[in-house]
Amino acid sequence: MNLFTASETLPFGVAVALIVAIAVLEGVGMLVALSPSNVIDDLLPHAVPESGLDRVLGWLHLGRVPALVLLLLFLLGYALFGYALQKVAMNLLGNFLPAWAAGLLAVPPGLATVRGLGSLVAHIVPRDETSAVSEQSLVGRGGVISAGAARRGLAAQARVRDAFGRTHYLMVEPDFDEEVFEEGVQILIVRKQGAFYRCIANPHPNLI
């Protein structure tokens, strides 16, 4: 129990407490038909396309997964790694690391948890009906490859804006076998097949 009560593990105890608090708030929100997740998503500013912030948000799946869920994933990874780190430090060094040092070291694993599990959660967590759009409504929309290289059999992430200006991150493959779309290439969504969208090179990139 010293691991959970020591002052050196306080940041991770706070992370666990926040997870519980967020779960309670979300549960209460469901009872009153007001989801904190949707409120936070609406308050978040939209990043400028092609900006560094936009790339970071896409890497963290923001826009595909509710912001509150991503926060929970971060807190989970942060707390688990932090406690494990302090346990190893006690076994090897005989003392816990300072709380500030352990807290900083746990940030990258927290972000890695968001990146690793965010894509999986995107297929599980339902989108709110007030802001969700039909999957077929994204067909005909222009976008840009934001992560990876898209080729047949190997999908890449593309950033597409719907008719309301909201950003969506889709997994896309070229519609033709011989095409390969590198990161930054502008594409046009032409159809949806299974879990992926098919795309071609955008013949009118100025319409994005």
PDB file of C-alpha atoms in Angstrom:
ATOM      1  CA  MET A   1       0.000   0.000   0.000  1.00  0.00           C
ATOM      2  CA  ASN A   2       2.998   2.321   0.390  1.00  0.00           C
ATOM      3  CA  LEU A   3       3.065   2.580  -3.401  1.00  0.00           C
ATOM      4  CA  PHE A   4      -0.368   4.195  -3.464  1.00  0.00           C
ATOM      5  CA  THR A   5      -0.031   6.380  -0.372  1.00  0.00           C
ATOM      6  CA  ALA A   6       3.501   7.737  -0.859  1.00  0.00           C
ATOM      7  CA  SER A   7       3.804  11.413  -1.737  1.00  0.00           C
ATOM      8  CA  GLU A   8       6.054  10.467  -4.670  1.00  0.00           C
ATOM      9  CA  THR A   9       3.105   8.767  -6.390  1.00  0.00           C
ATOM     10  CA  LEU A  10       0.677  11.645  -5.794  1.00  0.00           C
ATOM     11  CA  PRO A  11       0.447  12.648  -9.505  1.00  0.00           C
ATOM     12  CA  PHE A  12      -0.735   9.155 -10.390  1.00  0.00           C
ATOM     13  CA  GLY A  13      -3.239   9.083  -7.546  1.00  0.00           C
ATOM     14  CA  VAL A  14      -4.634  12.346  -8.869  1.00  0.00           C
ATOM     15  CA  ALA A  15      -4.874  10.785 -12.351  1.00  0.00           C
ATOM     16  CA  VAL A  16      -6.867   7.848 -10.966  1.00  0.00           C
ATOM     17  CA  ALA A  17      -9.126  10.231  -9.033  1.00  0.00           C
ATOM     18  CA  LEU A  18      -9.755  12.200 -12.234  1.00  0.00           C
ATOM     19  CA  ILE A  19     -10.702   9.000 -14.072  1.00  0.00           C
ATOM     20  CA  VAL A  20     -13.285   8.218 -11.383  1.00  0.00           C
ATOM     21  CA  ALA A  21     -14.568  11.811 -11.344  1.00  0.00           C
ATOM     22  CA  ILE A  22     -14.944  11.916 -15.141  1.00  0.00           C
ATOM     23  CA  ALA A  23     -16.790   8.582 -15.124  1.00  0.00           C
ATOM     24  CA  VAL A  24     -19.184   9.902 -12.477  1.00  0.00           C
ATOM     25  CA  LEU A  25     -19.760  13.160 -14.376  1.00  0.00           C
ATOM     26  CA  GLU A  26     -20.416  11.288 -17.603  1.00  0.00           C
ATOM     27  CA  GLY A  27     -22.876   9.018 -15.803  1.00  0.00           C
ATOM     28  CA  VAL A  28     -24.709  11.988 -14.294  1.00  0.00           C
ATOM     29  CA  GLY A  29     -24.688  13.697 -17.689  1.00  0.00           C
ATOM     30  CA  MET A  30     -26.432  10.716 -19.249  1.00  0.00           C
ATOM     31  CA  LEU A  31     -29.205  11.024 -16.659  1.00  0.00           C
ATOM     32  CA  VAL A  32     -29.824  14.677 -17.503  1.00  0.00           C
ATOM     33  CA  ALA A  33     -29.231  14.272 -21.255  1.00  0.00           C
ATOM     34  CA  LEU A  34     -26.146  16.487 -21.174  1.00  0.00           C
ATOM     35  CA  SER A  35     -22.885  14.754 -22.058  1.00  0.00           C
ATOM     36  CA  PRO A  36     -19.696  16.445 -20.785  1.00  0.00           C
ATOM     37  CA  SER A  37     -17.888  14.841 -23.753  1.00  0.00           C
ATOM     38  CA  ASN A  38     -19.983  16.785 -26.252  1.00  0.00           C
ATOM     39  CA  VAL A  39     -19.611  20.031 -24.320  1.00  0.00           C
ATOM     40  CA  ILE A  40     -15.814  19.712 -24.341  1.00  0.00           C
ATOM     41  CA  ASP A  41     -15.721  18.786 -28.039  1.00  0.00           C
ATOM     42  CA  ASP A  42     -17.792  21.856 -28.902  1.00  0.00           C
ATOM     43  CA  LEU A  43     -15.527  24.144 -26.872  1.00  0.00           C
ATOM     44  CA  LEU A  44     -12.304  22.909 -28.457  1.00  0.00           C
ATOM     45  CA  PRO A  45     -10.986  25.262 -31.160  1.00  0.00           C
ATOM     46  CA  HIS A  46     -10.526  23.925 -34.675  1.00  0.00           C
ATOM     47  CA  ALA A  47      -6.899  23.747 -35.740  1.00  0.00           C
ATOM     48  CA  VAL A  48      -5.853  25.449 -38.948  1.00  0.00           C
ATOM     49  CA  PRO A  49      -5.428  22.857 -41.738  1.00  0.00           C
ATOM     50  CA  GLU A  50      -1.822  21.913 -42.508  1.00  0.00           C
ATOM     51  CA  SER A  51      -0.655  23.488 -39.236  1.00  0.00           C
ATOM     52  CA  GLY A  52       1.554  21.705 -36.725  1.00  0.00           C
ATOM     53  CA  LEU A  53      -1.325  21.636 -34.239  1.00  0.00           C
ATOM     54  CA  ASP A  54      -3.583  19.999 -36.802  1.00  0.00           C
ATOM     55  CA  ARG A  55      -1.045  17.226 -37.332  1.00  0.00           C
ATOM     56  CA  VAL A  56      -0.726  16.648 -33.586  1.00  0.00           C
ATOM     57  CA  LEU A  57      -4.497  16.494 -33.136  1.00  0.00           C
ATOM     58  CA  GLY A  58      -4.771  14.028 -35.995  1.00  0.00           C
ATOM     59  CA  TRP A  59      -1.989  11.885 -34.509  1.00  0.00           C
ATOM     60  CA  LEU A  60      -3.941  11.766 -31.238  1.00  0.00           C
ATOM     61  CA  HIS A  61      -7.210  10.903 -33.069  1.00  0.00           C
ATOM     62  CA  LEU A  62      -8.923  14.085 -31.887  1.00  0.00           C
ATOM     63  CA  GLY A  63     -11.939  14.474 -34.154  1.00  0.00           C
ATOM     64  CA  ARG A  64     -12.440  10.732 -34.473  1.00  0.00           C
ATOM     65  CA  VAL A  65     -12.764  10.040 -30.744  1.00  0.00           C
ATOM     66  CA  PRO A  66     -14.477  12.264 -28.136  1.00  0.00           C
ATOM     67  CA  ALA A  67     -11.963  14.450 -26.328  1.00  0.00           C
ATOM     68  CA  LEU A  68     -13.057  13.150 -22.918  1.00  0.00           C
ATOM     69  CA  VAL A  69     -12.379   9.558 -23.970  1.00  0.00           C
ATOM     70  CA  LEU A  70      -8.907  10.548 -25.158  1.00  0.00           C
ATOM     71  CA  LEU A  71      -8.315  12.253 -21.817  1.00  0.00           C
ATOM     72  CA  LEU A  72      -9.328   9.064 -20.015  1.00  0.00           C
ATOM     73  CA  LEU A  73      -6.925   7.029 -22.144  1.00  0.00           C
ATOM     74  CA  PHE A  74      -4.117   9.457 -21.332  1.00  0.00           C
ATOM     75  CA  LEU A  75      -4.840   9.380 -17.600  1.00  0.00           C
ATOM     76  CA  LEU A  76      -5.004   5.579 -17.653  1.00  0.00           C
ATOM     77  CA  GLY A  77      -1.665   5.177 -19.438  1.00  0.00           C
ATOM     78  CA  TYR A  78      -0.126   7.911 -17.299  1.00  0.00           C
ATOM     79  CA  ALA A  79      -1.211   6.334 -14.008  1.00  0.00           C
ATOM     80  CA  LEU A  80      -0.333   2.739 -14.921  1.00  0.00           C
ATOM     81  CA  PHE A  81       3.127   3.621 -16.185  1.00  0.00           C
ATOM     82  CA  GLY A  82       3.744   5.967 -13.255  1.00  0.00           C
ATOM     83  CA  TYR A  83       2.958   3.379 -10.616  1.00  0.00           C
ATOM     84  CA  ALA A  84       4.994   0.759 -12.479  1.00  0.00           C
ATOM     85  CA  LEU A  85       7.914   3.170 -12.766  1.00  0.00           C
ATOM     86  CA  GLN A  86       7.895   3.936  -9.051  1.00  0.00           C
ATOM     87  CA  LYS A  87       7.646   0.218  -8.209  1.00  0.00           C
ATOM     88  CA  VAL A  88      10.701  -0.527 -10.343  1.00  0.00           C
ATOM     89  CA  ALA A  89      12.569   2.435  -8.852  1.00  0.00           C
ATOM     90  CA  MET A  90      11.888   1.172  -5.327  1.00  0.00           C
ATOM     91  CA  ASN A  91      13.082  -2.331  -6.217  1.00  0.00           C
ATOM     92  CA  LEU A  92      16.259  -1.130  -7.953  1.00  0.00           C
ATOM     93  CA  LEU A  93      17.186   2.005  -5.993  1.00  0.00           C
ATOM     94  CA  GLY A  94      15.515   1.447  -2.646  1.00  0.00           C
ATOM     95  CA  ASN A  95      13.617   4.748  -3.005  1.00  0.00           C
ATOM     96  CA  PHE A  96      10.882   6.239  -5.121  1.00  0.00           C
ATOM     97  CA  LEU A  97      11.773   8.824  -7.751  1.00  0.00           C
ATOM     98  CA  PRO A  98      10.751  12.424  -6.956  1.00  0.00           C
ATOM     99  CA  ALA A  99       7.128  13.040  -7.835  1.00  0.00           C
ATOM    100  CA  TRP A 100       7.967  15.708 -10.434  1.00  0.00           C
ATOM    101  CA  ALA A 101      10.500  13.464 -12.215  1.00  0.00           C
ATOM    102  CA  ALA A 102       8.209  10.446 -12.292  1.00  0.00           C
ATOM    103  CA  GLY A 103       5.331  12.653 -13.401  1.00  0.00           C
ATOM    104  CA  LEU A 104       7.282  13.986 -16.372  1.00  0.00           C
ATOM    105  CA  LEU A 105       8.548  10.541 -17.367  1.00  0.00           C
ATOM    106  CA  ALA A 106       4.985   9.207 -17.423  1.00  0.00           C
ATOM    107  CA  VAL A 107       3.716  11.797 -19.930  1.00  0.00           C
ATOM    108  CA  PRO A 108       5.086  10.105 -23.123  1.00  0.00           C
ATOM    109  CA  PRO A 109       3.586   6.706 -22.207  1.00  0.00           C
ATOM    110  CA  GLY A 110       0.276   8.472 -21.566  1.00  0.00           C
ATOM    111  CA  LEU A 111       0.356  10.006 -25.043  1.00  0.00           C
ATOM    112  CA  ALA A 112       1.398   6.644 -26.516  1.00  0.00           C
ATOM    113  CA  THR A 113      -1.671   5.082 -24.909  1.00  0.00           C
ATOM    114  CA  VAL A 114      -3.872   7.680 -26.599  1.00  0.00           C
ATOM    115  CA  ARG A 115      -2.239   7.010 -29.951  1.00  0.00           C
ATOM    116  CA  GLY A 116      -2.292   3.221 -29.595  1.00  0.00           C
ATOM    117  CA  LEU A 117      -5.831   2.760 -28.291  1.00  0.00           C
ATOM    118  CA  GLY A 118      -7.507   5.780 -29.884  1.00  0.00           C
ATOM    119  CA  SER A 119      -7.975   4.091 -33.245  1.00  0.00           C
ATOM    120  CA  LEU A 120      -9.521   1.029 -31.595  1.00  0.00           C
ATOM    121  CA  VAL A 121     -11.854   3.133 -29.472  1.00  0.00           C
ATOM    122  CA  ALA A 122     -12.946   5.075 -32.573  1.00  0.00           C
ATOM    123  CA  HIS A 123     -14.683   1.923 -33.813  1.00  0.00           C
ATOM    124  CA  ILE A 124     -16.353   1.266 -30.446  1.00  0.00           C
ATOM    125  CA  VAL A 125     -17.513   4.610 -29.088  1.00  0.00           C
ATOM    126  CA  PRO A 126     -20.675   5.838 -30.859  1.00  0.00           C
ATOM    127  CA  ARG A 127     -20.704   9.393 -32.140  1.00  0.00           C
ATOM    128  CA  ASP A 128     -23.241  11.818 -30.734  1.00  0.00           C
ATOM    129  CA  GLU A 129     -26.239  12.153 -33.051  1.00  0.00           C
ATOM    130  CA  THR A 130     -26.242  15.946 -32.838  1.00  0.00           C
ATOM    131  CA  SER A 131     -22.831  16.287 -34.466  1.00  0.00           C
ATOM    132  CA  ALA A 132     -22.356  13.024 -36.346  1.00  0.00           C
ATOM    133  CA  VAL A 133     -22.704  12.920 -40.106  1.00  0.00           C
ATOM    134  CA  SER A 134     -23.645  10.083 -42.373  1.00  0.00           C
ATOM    135  CA  GLU A 135     -20.662   8.076 -43.568  1.00  0.00           C
ATOM    136  CA  GLN A 136     -21.963   8.385 -47.115  1.00  0.00           C
ATOM    137  CA  SER A 137     -22.138  12.182 -46.813  1.00  0.00           C
ATOM    138  CA  LEU A 138     -18.327  12.277 -46.789  1.00  0.00           C
ATOM    139  CA  VAL A 139     -18.237  10.734 -50.253  1.00  0.00           C
ATOM    140  CA  GLY A 140     -17.385  13.505 -52.707  1.00  0.00           C
ATOM    141  CA  ARG A 141     -15.530  15.536 -50.077  1.00  0.00           C
ATOM    142  CA  GLY A 142     -11.927  16.562 -50.612  1.00  0.00           C
ATOM    143  CA  GLY A 143      -9.199  15.917 -48.077  1.00  0.00           C
ATOM    144  CA  VAL A 144      -5.504  15.412 -47.536  1.00  0.00           C
ATOM    145  CA  ILE A 145      -3.423  12.423 -46.459  1.00  0.00           C
ATOM    146  CA  SER A 146      -2.380  13.321 -42.917  1.00  0.00           C
ATOM    147  CA  ALA A 147      -0.436  10.246 -41.777  1.00  0.00           C
ATOM    148  CA  GLY A 148       1.239   7.430 -43.696  1.00  0.00           C
ATOM    149  CA  ALA A 149       1.124   6.499 -47.363  1.00  0.00           C
ATOM    150  CA  ALA A 150      -2.108   5.129 -48.831  1.00  0.00           C
ATOM    151  CA  ARG A 151      -1.887   2.193 -51.222  1.00  0.00           C
ATOM    152  CA  ARG A 152      -4.182  -0.704 -52.014  1.00  0.00           C
ATOM    153  CA  GLY A 153      -4.142  -3.080 -49.090  1.00  0.00           C
ATOM    154  CA  LEU A 154      -2.502  -0.523 -46.789  1.00  0.00           C
ATOM    155  CA  ALA A 155      -4.773   2.293 -45.657  1.00  0.00           C
ATOM    156  CA  ALA A 156      -3.517   5.664 -44.457  1.00  0.00           C
ATOM    157  CA  GLN A 157      -5.151   8.394 -42.399  1.00  0.00           C
ATOM    158  CA  ALA A 158      -6.780  11.277 -44.263  1.00  0.00           C
ATOM    159  CA  ARG A 159      -8.221  14.517 -42.938  1.00  0.00           C
ATOM    160  CA  VAL A 160     -11.599  15.472 -44.414  1.00  0.00           C
ATOM    161  CA  ARG A 161     -14.017  18.262 -43.539  1.00  0.00           C
ATOM    162  CA  ASP A 162     -17.755  17.701 -43.752  1.00  0.00           C
ATOM    163  CA  ALA A 163     -20.380  20.178 -44.952  1.00  0.00           C
ATOM    164  CA  PHE A 164     -20.515  21.729 -41.466  1.00  0.00           C
ATOM    165  CA  GLY A 165     -16.778  22.378 -41.340  1.00  0.00           C
ATOM    166  CA  ARG A 166     -16.059  19.654 -38.785  1.00  0.00           C
ATOM    167  CA  THR A 167     -12.849  17.683 -39.288  1.00  0.00           C
ATOM    168  CA  HIS A 168     -12.960  13.905 -39.674  1.00  0.00           C
ATOM    169  CA  TYR A 169     -10.012  11.530 -39.785  1.00  0.00           C
ATOM    170  CA  LEU A 170     -10.677   8.611 -42.124  1.00  0.00           C
ATOM    171  CA  MET A 171      -8.742   5.545 -43.166  1.00  0.00           C
ATOM    172  CA  VAL A 172      -8.444   5.593 -46.952  1.00  0.00           C
ATOM    173  CA  GLU A 173      -7.061   3.488 -49.784  1.00  0.00           C
ATOM    174  CA  PRO A 174      -6.569   4.463 -53.451  1.00  0.00           C
ATOM    175  CA  ASP A 175      -9.429   3.464 -55.726  1.00  0.00           C
ATOM    176  CA  PHE A 176      -6.931   2.214 -58.327  1.00  0.00           C
ATOM    177  CA  ASP A 177      -4.358  -0.492 -57.653  1.00  0.00           C
ATOM    178  CA  GLU A 178      -1.391   1.361 -59.135  1.00  0.00           C
ATOM    179  CA  GLU A 179      -1.882   4.619 -57.192  1.00  0.00           C
ATOM    180  CA  VAL A 180       0.048   5.555 -54.050  1.00  0.00           C
ATOM    181  CA  PHE A 181      -0.783   8.711 -52.097  1.00  0.00           C
ATOM    182  CA  GLU A 182       1.966  10.027 -49.837  1.00  0.00           C
ATOM    183  CA  GLU A 183       1.431  12.244 -46.818  1.00  0.00           C
ATOM    184  CA  GLY A 184       0.287  15.729 -47.836  1.00  0.00           C
ATOM    185  CA  VAL A 185      -1.325  14.628 -51.119  1.00  0.00           C
ATOM    186  CA  GLN A 186      -4.810  16.041 -51.702  1.00  0.00           C
ATOM    187  CA  ILE A 187      -7.432  13.415 -52.397  1.00  0.00           C
ATOM    188  CA  LEU A 188     -11.125  13.101 -53.212  1.00  0.00           C
ATOM    189  CA  ILE A 189     -13.312  10.527 -51.446  1.00  0.00           C
ATOM    190  CA  VAL A 190     -15.235   8.552 -54.089  1.00  0.00           C
ATOM    191  CA  ARG A 191     -16.861   5.700 -52.150  1.00  0.00           C
ATOM    192  CA  LYS A 192     -16.883   3.702 -48.945  1.00  0.00           C
ATOM    193  CA  GLN A 193     -16.042   0.034 -48.963  1.00  0.00           C
ATOM    194  CA  GLY A 194     -16.169  -1.857 -45.686  1.00  0.00           C
ATOM    195  CA  ALA A 195     -14.273  -0.048 -42.945  1.00  0.00           C
ATOM    196  CA  PHE A 196     -12.270   2.090 -45.385  1.00  0.00           C
ATOM    197  CA  TYR A 197     -12.941   4.869 -47.848  1.00  0.00           C
ATOM    198  CA  ARG A 198     -11.669   4.757 -51.421  1.00  0.00           C
ATOM    199  CA  CYS A 199     -10.135   7.895 -52.900  1.00  0.00           C
ATOM    200  CA  ILE A 200      -8.547   9.337 -56.022  1.00  0.00           C
ATOM    201  CA  ALA A 201      -6.202  12.266 -56.584  1.00  0.00           C
ATOM    202  CA  ASN A 202      -8.272  15.421 -56.195  1.00  0.00           C
ATOM    203  CA  PRO A 203      -8.688  16.926 -59.692  1.00  0.00           C
ATOM    204  CA  HIS A 204      -9.764  20.238 -58.157  1.00  0.00           C
ATOM    205  CA  PRO A 205      -7.660  20.721 -54.997  1.00  0.00           C
ATOM    206  CA  ASN A 206      -8.688  24.364 -54.726  1.00  0.00           C
ATOM    207  CA  LEU A 207     -12.178  23.192 -53.755  1.00  0.00           C
ATOM    208  CA  ILE A 208     -11.011  21.720 -50.410  1.00  0.00           C
TER     209      ILE A 208
END
